[in-house]
Amino acid sequence: MNIQEDAAESVSPASTSHDSDSPSVKSARAARGPSIGDVARAAGVSAQTVSRVSNGLTNVEEKTKQRVLDAMKQLGYRPNRAARALKSGQFKSIGVIMFNLSTYGNRRTLDAIATAASQAGYSVNLIPLHDPTTGTVTGAYNRLKEQDVDGVVIIFEAHLFDRADITLPEDLPAVVIDSSPGYGYPMVDTDQAEGARFATKHLLDLGHQQVWHIGGPVSSFSARHREESWRRTLDEAGIEAPAVLHGDWSTESGYQVGMELGRNREVTAIFAANDQMALGAMRALHELGRLIPEDVSVVGFDDLEESTSFWPPLTTVRQDFLAVGRLSIEKLLQQIAGNNPASVVTTVPTRLMVRKSTAAPAL
Amino acid sequence: MNIQEDAAESVSPASTSHDSDSPSVKSARAARGPSIGDVARAAGVSAQTVSRVSNGLTNVEEKTKQRVLDAMKQLGYRPNRAARALKSGQFKSIGVIMFNLSTYGNRRTLDAIATAASQAGYSVNLIPLHDPTTGTVTGAYNRLKEQDVDGVVIIFEAHLFDRADITLPEDLPAVVIDSSPGYGYPMVDTDQAEGARFATKHLLDLGHQQVWHIGGPVSSFSARHREESWRRTLDEAGIEAPAVLHGDWSTESGYQVGMELGRNREVTAIFAANDQMALGAMRALHELGRLIPEDVSVVGFDDLEESTSFWPPLTTVRQDFLAVGRLSIEKLLQQIAGNNPASVVTTVPTRLMVRKSTAAPAL
DNA sequence: TCTCGCTATGTTTACGCAAACATTCTTGAA
DNA sequence: TTCAAGAATGTTTGCGTAAACATAGCGAGA
């Protein structure tokens, strides 16, 4: 790397005088790396041969190949992806549009997506949205198209879709996560209904006569889904569902609703639509002096890493975010490859994690 | 595009026979979008004029400009970024290498980075690493270089740097977060020392005679930093620091260490190196029947969204991840622009959030 | 011995865009 | 009326790569 012979050049007087004009010669032109041509010259072959070696084609003599590889290494050659993309029309890049990086599930999903994508040789282009208005969403699409991704994974809640009259680029493969189906895109999501049924049934099985629900924001598809399933499960048990109080996923909102529910002595079992609200509700119950799980049982949804350490450790529904991310990439790559997998909904199973926040009701 | 005169050729019997071989001509070639040339043709101008409009140059007559814009819209033209990058040598993309997407701080920082970058017209290329061996790290660099980013933000702990004999591409601008200085790269980080001092001093000011510490993994730079500052603060108060028990940032490890500390009746004040470990410790204290904050005060570090809802709400040191992310992009863009901001360390202030987990010690 | 056919390699070209340079048109002052 | 100056627009070129096509070399069978 430290090729010293070049240094000699810069000592020549000629260059000195010319330097004086511009004391600080802006290194404006970002030094481009060596090109395929430079390698070719160094190895004494044609550019095409270098290209063949670079792409692992077989019809290159071993000796030549070695010479090229040596030259590559010596020059520190890296193929220029822009040129490759320009030539091939493929960018080996997938875009991820997400409304909110700050929910636990999104972040886990993103992690899985990035891992799966990079294993498949794709890079991940992240576009977070904070202000979910039509304008920004459409803008994100434009940006994505401009940024030349081969496909996109869209992670946001259904109502954003409903609201925004987005023109999805027709030719751009896409997969949707955490939204309602019916947009004509393949969808991947946790089996919300199953999870909510697990939670509700668990509480009923413990002997609770009624299960109260802290719902997520009505605008959220998954929240609605969980609520419906909770209601159906109660129905099937011949129980009329009580009124639902809605939070906004935050611990704070869970606390508010928890206060309200906690004051009602009839309430012995609460199913919160996510762990954060469950946590908030537990705090409210603590403050009200109601014991968990002796007086009130609480179940969450998500299974945060912290949930085992809540006080008491939270019984909750575990979502397999890893699978969601991996499957969405799988679907997307299929589309990119040209195999249109119809517009199917893929559903990932959940698992009930029983811990210490639930018990049989006091007699 | 539909030049019909050429079609005549393909009608020749020769070609017909050859077609029969492949009944379903795979539409392999992903339909490329309209190019600048197509727009030019549609608008009846030269490609260069379209380019000028596309780039917002001024020297185009209003009427012409409008005609071009119409053509663009009608054809759904989007500039091809690969071509642009190839031409200009700039990719308008920054890479983010992170070891761990699953810590709260990293995720918040990433969010801020992505936002800041996209505001500056850059896209964000995410490369998560799970297996922090030399091989993968170097691999990530290679991948990044190949993916043609204009610069990288590196978010991981110092020891990875120490361990991996990475050859950082010399010409690639980089900013390091959450690592130790001395790598020759500009660094941005939370003022760990200040935060730890705030936490420790807060406990001393409440009247505690001693402050125990739950440290992060020794391999972590920020963990070491917090620990040193905690020790120094005790020193300055004339107190000899007790032995430190180390966790690995997880609630589980906090629980383990918390059990050990909790059994020691002398312990009345604990400063945990992050909120998760603080949470685990509080669970341990609950189980041991020691009251928080009456028997033991606990302070964390990070200020998770959930921390207000822990039981009791956790007193902790808030990190301004948003500022960290934003500043790192700022620094990086400066470098990309050619202004080498020496290798400086930028430090972001913290804030102590006093809540319910701390109080004066019982007499 | 000569051609056929294969392999290894080289040459040409186009991907889409935008600098650099060239040309045309306009306008106003001499 | 003529021409210079500048604005609007067009033409050429090359960024790095890889497909398509071209050529050279070599062994096998006629």
Coordinates of N, CA and C in Angstrom, one line a residue, chain B residues 11-13 30-31 56 65 93 95 99 114 118 126 136 149 167 172-173 214 264 286 290 299 332 355:
Chain B
V11 N -39.1 -11.0 -39.8 CA -40.1 -11.9 -40.4 C -39.4 -13.0 -41.3
S12 N -38.2 -12.8 -41.6 CA -37.5 -13.7 -42.4 C -37.6 -15.1 -41.9
P13 N -37.8 -16.1 -42.7 CA -38.0 -17.5 -42.3 C -36.9 -18.0 -41.4
A30 N -35.4 -6.7 -17.2 CA -36.4 -5.8 -16.4 C -36.6 -4.6 -17.2
A31 N -37.8 -4.3 -17.6 CA -38.1 -3.1 -18.3 C -37.5 -1.9 -17.7
G56 N -32.2 21.5 -12.5 CA -32.5 22.8 -12.0 C -31.6 23.9 -12.5
K65 N -38.7 24.6 -20.7 CA -38.7 23.9 -19.4 C -40.0 23.2 -19.2
S93 N -24.6 8.7 -1.0 CA -25.0 7.6 -0.2 C -24.0 7.4 1.0
G95 N -22.8 4.9 4.2 CA -22.9 3.6 4.8 C -22.9 3.6 6.3
F99 N -22.7 -2.9 14.7 CA -22.5 -4.3 15.2 C -23.8 -4.8 15.7
A114 N -30.3 8.4 9.8 CA -31.0 8.2 8.6 C -31.8 9.5 8.3
S118 N -30.9 11.8 5.0 CA -31.9 11.9 3.9 C -32.3 13.4 3.7
L126 N -27.4 0.4 5.0 CA -27.2 -0.2 6.3 C -26.5 -1.6 6.2
T136 N -15.6 -10.7 9.2 CA -16.9 -10.0 8.9 C -16.7 -8.5 8.8
V149 N -20.3 4.0 -1.4 CA -20.8 5.0 -0.5 C -19.8 6.1 -0.5
T167 N -8.2 -2.9 7.5 CA -7.6 -1.8 6.7 C -8.7 -0.9 6.2
L172 N -11.7 6.9 2.2 CA -13.1 6.9 2.6 C -13.4 7.7 3.8
P173 N -14.1 8.8 3.7 CA -14.4 9.5 4.9 C -15.2 8.6 5.9
I214 N -23.0 -1.2 38.7 CA -23.1 -2.4 37.8 C -22.5 -2.0 36.5
N264 N -26.5 -8.0 50.0 CA -25.6 -7.2 50.9 C -26.3 -6.0 51.5
H286 N -36.7 -6.4 44.2 CA -38.1 -6.7 44.5 C -38.2 -8.1 45.0
R290 N -36.4 -6.0 49.1 CA -35.9 -4.7 49.5 C -36.6 -3.6 48.7
V299 N -30.0 4.1 40.0 CA -29.9 5.0 38.9 C -29.5 4.2 37.6
L332 N -19.5 14.0 9.0 CA -19.2 13.1 7.8 C -19.3 13.9 6.5
R355 N -36.4 10.6 38.9 CA -37.7 10.1 39.1 C -37.9 9.4 40.5

